[in-house]
CSV table of C-alpha atoms in Angstrom, one decimal:
chain,number,residue,atom,x,y,z
C,18,UNK,CA,107.8,106.7,81.8
C,19,UNK,CA,106.8,106.3,85.4
C,20,UNK,CA,106.6,102.7,86.6
C,21,UNK,CA,103.3,101.7,88.2
C,22,UNK,CA,103.1,98.8,90.6
C,23,UNK,CA,99.8,97.0,91.0
C,24,UNK,CA,98.6,94.2,93.2
C,25,UNK,CA,96.7,91.4,91.3
C,26,UNK,CA,94.1,89.3,93.2
C,27,UNK,CA,93.4,86.1,91.3
C,28,UNK,CA,90.1,85.2,93.0
C,29,UNK,CA,88.9,81.6,93.0
C,30,UNK,CA,86.1,79.8,94.7
C,31,UNK,CA,86.1,76.1,95.5
C,32,UNK,CA,84.8,73.7,94.1
C,33,UNK,CA,84.9,75.4,90.7
C,34,UNK,CA,87.6,74.2,88.3
C,35,UNK,CA,90.9,74.9,89.9
C,36,UNK,CA,92.9,74.0,86.9
C,37,UNK,CA,91.0,76.5,84.8
C,38,UNK,CA,91.6,79.2,87.5
C,39,UNK,CA,95.4,78.4,87.4
C,40,UNK,CA,95.3,78.6,83.6
C,41,UNK,CA,93.5,82.0,83.5
C,42,UNK,CA,95.8,83.3,86.2
C,43,UNK,CA,98.8,82.5,84.1
C,44,UNK,CA,97.2,83.9,81.0
C,45,UNK,CA,96.4,87.1,82.8
C,46,UNK,CA,100.0,87.5,84.1
C,47,UNK,CA,101.3,86.9,80.6
C,48,UNK,CA,99.0,89.5,79.1
C,49,UNK,CA,99.9,92.0,81.8
C,50,UNK,CA,103.6,91.5,81.1
C,51,UNK,CA,103.1,93.1,77.7
C,52,UNK,CA,101.9,96.4,79.2
C,53,UNK,CA,104.8,98.8,79.2
C,54,UNK,CA,105.7,100.3,82.6
C,55,UNK,CA,103.5,98.0,84.6
C,56,UNK,CA,104.9,95.9,87.5
C,57,UNK,CA,102.5,93.2,88.8
C,58,UNK,CA,102.7,91.9,92.4
C,59,UNK,CA,100.8,88.7,92.8
C,60,UNK,CA,100.7,85.9,95.4
C,61,UNK,CA,102.5,82.8,94.3
C,62,UNK,CA,102.4,79.3,95.6
C,63,UNK,CA,104.5,80.2,98.6
C,64,UNK,CA,101.9,82.8,99.7
C,65,UNK,CA,98.6,81.1,98.9
C,66,UNK,CA,97.6,77.7,97.6
C,67,UNK,CA,98.6,77.6,94.0
C,68,UNK,CA,98.8,81.4,93.9
C,69,UNK,CA,95.0,81.8,94.1
C,70,UNK,CA,93.0,83.8,96.7
C,71,UNK,CA,90.1,81.8,98.0
C,72,UNK,CA,89.7,82.3,101.8
C,73,UNK,CA,90.4,84.6,104.8
C,74,UNK,CA,93.9,83.3,105.3
C,75,UNK,CA,94.8,83.9,101.7
C,76,UNK,CA,93.4,87.5,102.0
C,77,UNK,CA,95.6,88.3,105.0
C,78,UNK,CA,98.7,86.9,103.4
C,79,UNK,CA,98.0,88.8,100.2
C,80,UNK,CA,97.4,92.1,102.1
C,81,UNK,CA,100.7,91.6,103.8
C,82,UNK,CA,102.5,91.0,100.5
C,83,UNK,CA,100.9,94.1,98.9
C,84,UNK,CA,101.7,96.3,101.9
C,85,UNK,CA,105.3,95.1,101.9
C,86,UNK,CA,105.8,95.8,98.2
C,87,UNK,CA,104.0,99.2,98.3
C,88,UNK,CA,101.4,98.9,95.5
C,89,UNK,CA,100.0,101.9,93.7
C,90,UNK,CA,96.7,100.2,92.7
C,91,UNK,CA,94.7,97.0,92.9
C,92,UNK,CA,93.4,94.7,90.2
C,93,UNK,CA,90.8,92.1,91.2
C,94,UNK,CA,90.0,89.4,88.7
C,95,UNK,CA,87.6,86.4,89.1
C,96,UNK,CA,89.5,83.4,87.7
C,97,UNK,CA,86.4,81.3,88.4
C,98,UNK,CA,83.4,82.3,90.5
C,99,UNK,CA,85.7,84.1,92.9
C,100,UNK,CA,85.4,84.3,96.6
C,101,UNK,CA,83.8,87.6,97.3
C,102,UNK,CA,84.7,87.8,101.1
C,103,UNK,CA,88.4,87.4,100.6
C,104,UNK,CA,88.4,89.8,97.6
C,105,UNK,CA,86.5,92.4,99.5
C,106,UNK,CA,88.7,92.1,102.5
C,107,UNK,CA,91.7,92.9,100.3
C,108,UNK,CA,89.8,95.8,98.6
C,109,UNK,CA,88.9,97.2,102.0
C,110,UNK,CA,92.5,97.2,103.1
C,111,UNK,CA,93.5,99.3,100.0
C,112,UNK,CA,90.3,101.3,99.4
C,113,UNK,CA,92.2,104.6,99.1
C,114,UNK,CA,94.0,103.2,96.0
C,115,UNK,CA,92.5,102.9,92.5
C,116,UNK,CA,90.8,99.5,92.0
C,117,UNK,CA,90.1,97.7,88.8
C,118,UNK,CA,87.7,94.8,88.7
C,119,UNK,CA,87.3,92.3,85.8
C,120,UNK,CA,85.6,89.0,85.2
C,121,UNK,CA,86.7,86.3,82.8
C,122,UNK,CA,84.7,84.7,80.0
C,123,UNK,CA,83.5,81.2,80.4
C,124,UNK,CA,85.7,78.5,79.0
C,125,UNK,CA,84.5,75.4,77.1
C,126,UNK,CA,82.2,73.1,79.0
C,127,UNK,CA,83.6,70.1,80.7
C,128,UNK,CA,83.3,66.6,79.1
C,129,UNK,CA,80.4,66.0,81.3
C,130,UNK,CA,78.7,69.3,80.2
C,131,UNK,CA,79.5,71.2,83.4
C,132,UNK,CA,80.5,74.9,83.7
C,133,UNK,CA,84.1,75.7,84.5
C,134,UNK,CA,84.0,79.0,86.2
C,135,UNK,CA,80.8,81.0,86.7
C,136,UNK,CA,83.1,84.1,86.8
C,137,UNK,CA,80.3,86.4,85.6
C,138,UNK,CA,78.2,85.5,88.6
C,139,UNK,CA,81.1,85.9,91.1
C,140,UNK,CA,82.0,89.3,89.5
C,141,UNK,CA,78.5,90.6,90.2
C,142,UNK,CA,78.9,89.5,93.9
C,143,UNK,CA,82.2,91.3,94.3
C,144,UNK,CA,81.0,94.5,92.5
C,145,UNK,CA,77.9,94.5,94.7
C,146,UNK,CA,80.1,94.2,97.8
C,147,UNK,CA,82.4,97.0,96.7
C,148,UNK,CA,79.4,99.3,96.1
C,149,UNK,CA,77.9,98.3,99.5
C,150,UNK,CA,81.1,99.3,101.2
C,151,UNK,CA,81.3,102.6,99.3
C,152,UNK,CA,84.6,101.6,97.7
C,153,UNK,CA,85.0,103.2,94.3
C,154,UNK,CA,86.2,100.9,91.4
C,155,UNK,CA,86.4,100.7,87.7
C,156,UNK,CA,84.9,97.7,85.8
C,157,UNK,CA,87.0,96.4,82.9
C,158,UNK,CA,84.3,94.0,81.6
C,159,UNK,CA,84.0,90.2,81.2
C,160,UNK,CA,87.0,89.3,79.1
C,161,UNK,CA,89.7,87.0,78.2
C,162,UNK,CA,93.0,88.7,79.4
C,163,UNK,CA,94.6,88.7,75.9
C,164,UNK,CA,91.8,90.9,74.5
C,165,UNK,CA,92.9,94.4,73.6
C,166,UNK,CA,89.8,95.9,75.3
C,167,UNK,CA,91.2,94.6,78.6
C,168,UNK,CA,94.7,95.7,78.0
C,169,UNK,CA,93.5,99.2,77.1
C,170,UNK,CA,91.5,99.3,80.4
C,171,UNK,CA,94.7,98.4,82.2
C,172,UNK,CA,96.7,101.1,80.5
C,173,UNK,CA,94.0,103.7,81.4
C,174,UNK,CA,94.0,102.3,85.0
C,175,UNK,CA,97.8,102.9,85.2
C,176,UNK,CA,97.3,106.6,84.5
C,177,UNK,CA,94.7,106.8,87.2
C,178,UNK,CA,97.1,105.1,89.6
C,179,UNK,CA,99.8,107.6,88.6
C,180,UNK,CA,97.5,110.6,89.3
C,181,UNK,CA,96.4,109.3,92.7
C,182,UNK,CA,100.0,108.4,93.6
C,183,UNK,CA,101.4,111.8,92.7
C,184,UNK,CA,98.5,114.1,93.4
C,185,UNK,CA,97.1,113.0,96.7
C,186,UNK,CA,99.3,114.5,99.5
C,187,UNK,CA,101.4,116.6,97.1
C,188,UNK,CA,103.4,119.6,98.3
C,189,UNK,CA,102.7,122.7,96.3
C,190,UNK,CA,105.0,125.7,96.5
C,191,UNK,CA,103.7,129.3,96.6
C,192,UNK,CA,106.1,132.1,95.8
C,193,UNK,CA,104.6,135.5,96.6
C,194,UNK,CA,101.0,136.7,96.5
C,195,UNK,CA,98.6,136.5,93.6
C,196,UNK,CA,98.1,139.6,91.5
C,197,UNK,CA,95.7,141.8,93.3
C,198,UNK,CA,93.5,142.3,90.3
C,199,UNK,CA,93.3,138.6,89.4
C,200,UNK,CA,90.5,137.2,91.6
C,201,UNK,CA,90.6,134.2,89.1
C,202,UNK,CA,93.7,133.0,91.0
C,203,UNK,CA,92.1,132.6,94.4
C,204,UNK,CA,92.2,129.2,96.1
C,205,UNK,CA,91.4,127.5,99.3
C,206,UNK,CA,94.1,125.7,101.3
C,207,UNK,CA,91.3,124.2,103.5
C,208,UNK,CA,89.7,122.5,100.5
C,209,UNK,CA,93.0,121.2,99.3
C,210,UNK,CA,93.7,119.7,102.7
C,211,UNK,CA,90.3,118.2,103.1
C,212,UNK,CA,89.9,116.8,99.6
C,213,UNK,CA,93.5,115.9,98.6
C,214,UNK,CA,95.6,116.0,101.8
C,215,UNK,CA,97.8,118.5,100.1
C,216,UNK,CA,100.1,121.1,101.7
C,217,UNK,CA,100.9,124.6,100.4
C,218,UNK,CA,104.5,125.5,101.1
C,219,UNK,CA,104.8,129.3,101.1
C,220,UNK,CA,107.8,131.5,100.7
C,221,UNK,CA,108.4,135.1,99.5
C,222,UNK,CA,109.7,136.2,96.1
C,223,UNK,CA,112.4,138.0,98.1
C,224,UNK,CA,113.6,134.7,99.5
C,225,UNK,CA,113.9,133.1,96.1
C,226,UNK,CA,115.7,136.2,94.7
C,227,UNK,CA,118.1,136.2,97.7
C,228,UNK,CA,118.9,132.5,97.0
C,229,UNK,CA,119.5,133.4,93.3
C,230,UNK,CA,121.7,136.4,94.1
C,231,UNK,CA,123.6,134.5,96.8
C,232,UNK,CA,124.9,131.6,94.6
C,233,UNK,CA,128.1,131.9,92.8
C,234,UNK,CA,128.2,132.0,89.0
C,235,UNK,CA,131.0,129.3,89.3
C,236,UNK,CA,128.6,126.9,91.0
C,237,UNK,CA,128.7,123.7,89.0
C,238,UNK,CA,124.9,123.5,88.8
C,239,UNK,CA,124.6,127.1,87.6
C,240,UNK,CA,127.2,126.4,84.9
C,241,UNK,CA,125.4,123.3,83.8
C,242,UNK,CA,122.1,125.2,83.5
C,243,UNK,CA,123.8,127.9,81.4
C,244,UNK,CA,125.3,125.3,79.1
C,245,UNK,CA,121.9,123.6,78.8
C,246,UNK,CA,120.1,126.9,78.0
C,247,UNK,CA,122.7,127.7,75.3
C,248,UNK,CA,122.2,124.3,73.6
C,249,UNK,CA,118.4,124.5,73.9
C,250,UNK,CA,117.5,128.0,72.8
C,251,UNK,CA,118.4,130.9,70.6
C,252,UNK,CA,119.9,133.4,73.1
C,253,UNK,CA,120.9,136.1,70.6
C,254,UNK,CA,118.7,138.6,72.4
C,255,UNK,CA,120.0,137.7,75.8
C,256,UNK,CA,122.9,139.4,77.4
C,257,UNK,CA,125.5,137.5,79.4
C,258,UNK,CA,124.2,139.2,82.6
C,259,UNK,CA,120.6,138.2,81.9
C,260,UNK,CA,121.6,134.7,81.1
C,261,UNK,CA,123.4,134.4,84.4
C,262,UNK,CA,120.4,135.8,86.2
C,263,UNK,CA,118.1,133.2,84.5
C,264,UNK,CA,120.4,130.4,85.4
C,265,UNK,CA,120.7,131.5,89.0
C,266,UNK,CA,116.9,131.8,89.3
C,267,UNK,CA,116.5,128.3,88.0
C,268,UNK,CA,119.1,127.1,90.6
C,269,UNK,CA,117.1,128.9,93.4
C,270,UNK,CA,113.9,127.3,92.3
C,271,UNK,CA,115.5,123.8,92.0
C,272,UNK,CA,116.9,124.2,95.5
C,273,UNK,CA,113.5,125.2,96.9
C,274,UNK,CA,111.9,122.2,95.2
C,275,UNK,CA,114.5,119.8,96.6
C,276,UNK,CA,114.3,121.2,100.2
C,277,UNK,CA,110.5,121.0,100.4
C,278,UNK,CA,109.8,118.1,98.1
C,279,UNK,CA,107.5,120.1,95.8
C,280,UNK,CA,105.4,118.8,92.9
C,281,UNK,CA,104.8,122.3,91.5
C,282,UNK,CA,105.0,126.0,92.2
C,283,UNK,CA,102.6,128.9,91.7
C,284,UNK,CA,105.0,131.9,91.0
C,285,UNK,CA,104.7,135.6,91.3
C,286,UNK,CA,106.0,136.3,87.8
C,287,UNK,CA,105.3,140.1,87.4
C,288,UNK,CA,106.2,142.9,87.9
C,289,UNK,CA,108.4,142.8,91.0
C,290,UNK,CA,110.8,140.3,89.6
C,291,UNK,CA,111.4,142.4,86.6
C,292,UNK,CA,111.8,145.6,88.7
C,293,UNK,CA,114.0,144.0,91.4
C,294,UNK,CA,115.9,141.3,89.5
C,295,UNK,CA,115.9,142.5,85.9
C,296,UNK,CA,114.5,139.5,84.0
C,297,UNK,CA,111.2,137.8,83.2
C,298,UNK,CA,111.0,134.2,84.7
C,299,UNK,CA,109.0,132.7,81.9
C,300,UNK,CA,111.7,130.6,80.2
C,301,UNK,CA,112.9,129.3,83.5
C,302,UNK,CA,109.4,128.4,84.5
C,303,UNK,CA,108.9,126.4,81.2
C,304,UNK,CA,112.2,124.6,81.8
C,305,UNK,CA,111.1,123.7,85.3
C,306,UNK,CA,107.8,122.2,83.9
C,307,UNK,CA,109.8,120.3,81.3
C,308,UNK,CA,111.7,118.7,84.2
C,309,UNK,CA,108.7,117.6,86.1
C,310,UNK,CA,108.0,120.5,88.4
C,311,UNK,CA,104.7,122.1,87.3
C,312,UNK,CA,105.0,125.9,87.3
C,313,UNK,CA,102.0,128.2,86.9
C,314,UNK,CA,102.1,131.9,86.4
C,315,UNK,CA,100.5,134.5,88.6
C,316,UNK,CA,100.5,132.2,91.7
C,317,UNK,CA,97.6,130.2,90.2
C,318,UNK,CA,97.6,127.2,92.6
C,319,UNK,CA,94.7,125.5,90.9
C,320,UNK,CA,96.5,126.0,87.7
C,321,UNK,CA,99.4,124.1,89.2
C,322,UNK,CA,97.1,121.3,90.3
C,323,UNK,CA,95.6,121.1,86.8
C,324,UNK,CA,99.0,120.8,85.3
C,325,UNK,CA,100.0,118.1,87.8
C,326,UNK,CA,97.0,116.0,86.9
C,327,UNK,CA,97.8,116.3,83.2
C,328,UNK,CA,101.4,115.5,83.7
C,329,UNK,CA,100.7,112.4,85.9
C,330,UNK,CA,98.1,111.2,83.4
C,331,UNK,CA,100.9,110.9,80.8
C,332,UNK,CA,102.9,108.8,83.3
C,333,UNK,CA,105.3,111.8,83.4
C,334,UNK,CA,106.1,111.5,79.8
C,335,UNK,CA,104.7,114.8,78.4
C,336,UNK,CA,104.6,118.2,80.1
C,337,UNK,CA,101.5,120.4,80.1
C,338,UNK,CA,101.4,124.0,79.1
C,339,UNK,CA,99.8,126.6,81.4
C,340,UNK,CA,98.1,128.8,78.8
C,341,UNK,CA,95.3,131.4,78.4
C,342,UNK,CA,92.4,131.3,75.9
C,343,UNK,CA,92.8,134.8,74.6
C,344,UNK,CA,90.7,135.7,71.6
C,345,UNK,CA,88.3,133.9,69.3
C,346,UNK,CA,89.2,133.9,65.6
C,347,UNK,CA,87.7,136.8,63.8
C,348,UNK,CA,86.3,134.6,61.0
C,349,UNK,CA,86.7,130.9,61.7
C,350,UNK,CA,84.2,129.1,63.9
C,351,UNK,CA,85.5,127.1,66.9
C,352,UNK,CA,89.0,128.5,66.6
C,353,UNK,CA,90.7,130.6,69.3
C,354,UNK,CA,94.1,131.8,70.2
C,355,UNK,CA,95.8,130.0,73.0
C,356,UNK,CA,98.7,132.1,74.2
C,357,UNK,CA,100.7,133.0,77.3
C,358,UNK,CA,103.7,135.2,78.0
C,359,UNK,CA,106.5,132.7,77.1
C,360,UNK,CA,106.3,130.0,79.7
C,361,UNK,CA,105.7,127.0,77.5
C,362,UNK,CA,108.0,124.0,78.1
C,363,UNK,CA,110.6,124.1,75.2
C,364,UNK,CA,110.0,120.4,74.5
C,365,UNK,CA,106.6,121.3,73.1
C,366,UNK,CA,108.1,123.3,70.2
C,367,UNK,CA,107.0,122.2,66.7
C,368,UNK,CA,109.2,119.9,64.8
C,369,UNK,CA,112.3,121.7,63.4
C,370,UNK,CA,111.5,124.8,65.5
C,371,UNK,CA,114.2,126.3,67.6
C,372,UNK,CA,113.0,128.2,70.7
C,373,UNK,CA,114.0,131.8,71.0
C,374,UNK,CA,114.3,133.7,74.3
C,375,UNK,CA,113.1,137.3,73.9
C,376,UNK,CA,111.5,140.0,76.0
C,377,UNK,CA,108.0,140.2,77.4
C,378,UNK,CA,105.6,141.5,74.8
C,379,UNK,CA,103.2,143.1,77.3
C,380,UNK,CA,105.4,144.2,80.2
C,381,UNK,CA,108.1,145.7,78.0
C,382,UNK,CA,105.6,148.4,77.1
C,383,UNK,CA,105.8,149.6,80.7
C,384,UNK,CA,109.2,148.4,82.0
C,385,UNK,CA,111.2,148.3,78.7
C,386,UNK,CA,112.8,145.4,76.9
C,387,UNK,CA,116.0,145.2,78.9
C,388,UNK,CA,114.4,144.4,82.2
C,389,UNK,CA,111.8,142.0,80.7
C,390,UNK,CA,114.0,139.6,78.8
C,391,UNK,CA,113.3,136.0,79.6
C,392,UNK,CA,110.3,134.8,77.6
C,393,UNK,CA,110.5,131.7,75.5
C,394,UNK,CA,108.8,132.1,72.1
C,395,UNK,CA,108.0,129.4,69.5
C,396,UNK,CA,105.2,127.7,67.6
C,397,UNK,CA,103.6,124.8,69.6
C,398,UNK,CA,103.7,121.4,68.1
C,399,UNK,CA,100.6,120.7,66.0
C,400,UNK,CA,98.2,117.9,66.9
C,401,UNK,CA,95.5,116.8,69.3
C,402,UNK,CA,95.6,118.1,72.9
C,403,UNK,CA,93.7,117.8,76.1
C,404,UNK,CA,92.2,121.0,77.5
C,405,UNK,CA,91.3,121.0,81.1
C,406,UNK,CA,90.9,123.2,84.2
C,407,UNK,CA,90.4,122.3,87.8
C,408,UNK,CA,88.3,124.8,89.9
C,409,UNK,CA,86.8,124.9,93.3
C,410,UNK,CA,83.6,126.6,94.5
C,411,UNK,CA,82.4,126.6,98.1
C,412,UNK,CA,84.7,123.7,99.0
C,413,UNK,CA,83.7,121.5,96.0
C,414,UNK,CA,86.1,120.8,93.1
C,415,UNK,CA,85.1,120.2,89.5
C,416,UNK,CA,87.1,119.9,86.3
C,417,UNK,CA,86.5,120.9,82.7
C,418,UNK,CA,88.0,118.2,80.4
C,419,UNK,CA,87.8,118.5,76.6
C,420,UNK,CA,90.0,118.2,73.6
C,421,UNK,CA,91.1,120.3,70.8
C,422,UNK,CA,93.7,120.5,68.0
C,423,UNK,CA,96.7,122.8,67.7
C,424,UNK,CA,96.8,124.5,64.3
C,425,UNK,CA,99.8,126.1,62.7
C,426,UNK,CA,99.6,129.9,63.2
């Protein structure tokens, strides 16, 4: 699981009950400590008075603390009424990061019948200021920090932080041109730069194959890849020569990723690689996705971006599968076949299933089975899945997000 580091702003306004603010701050930190994978950076008594943020000086010191620690997101909570100016100053300094705002429920009245916090009112002021400045934020509600509704909001917020952290500014590899007849795979580098600050790192299929052919079979990393493939899959249909080619191809892709710091690759997966190199790259592509490098077939760059969003949303715990919606069921309503050539990450195999490396069902009809070996075949694990797709039209991005269920086929 990826670790997410957030900055916590415990906002307080004098002359509201400072002791109550300190208590709620402590309860919030205790509750946040139960969230797996979350690291909280918060000013303590050495940074601000009693670890609360209440004025401009506190804001500047807190900004310095968060910048020094490199936070991935910002959580602002009103411990009492909250000082909107200092909270908004901090939010403005980190407005490119995800921001979560929450208020706290009112405690018991004082012995004199007075109110302790007025957090609800102060939260309205801060939210209004965020909106006025055009700073996006998510509202987690008016809560006590131990409540599950708050902790669930924090867990969702962590996933947003992960997406922003890994998606914005990502380097995406492009190996070869898209298939000429697949207009579906077009993309705009200009839109990717303007919206997401991303870079497309291009190279040719020839360069990748030259890397593969140029590495020795005795290379320790190549040998490690071969051993891993043997332990992972049924290779009974794979010759020693084809296995070596697959391992060398994976080595070449790994080296490309390391050199250019890539988050994913759109790959020219047919038919030149089969004709020139003698294997299909599908199994290798699934293995790369399993190891955190999103690989989409047919140089589908927006497919890579979709995969990357899904992967980051799981805090890098579960790989996605780049797949086609192929046919609707002949009889059943709302049932369709989700299939692709054999590029699924092996970790998605159903329980008890052993993946098998075979030849490409479609391309073998034209090129023969010997040159198209390298697809990974298995039944996907049953259960609920997220189905999504990022597209761009005339410089504007939108995303389909829905859910479905994998059925045994």
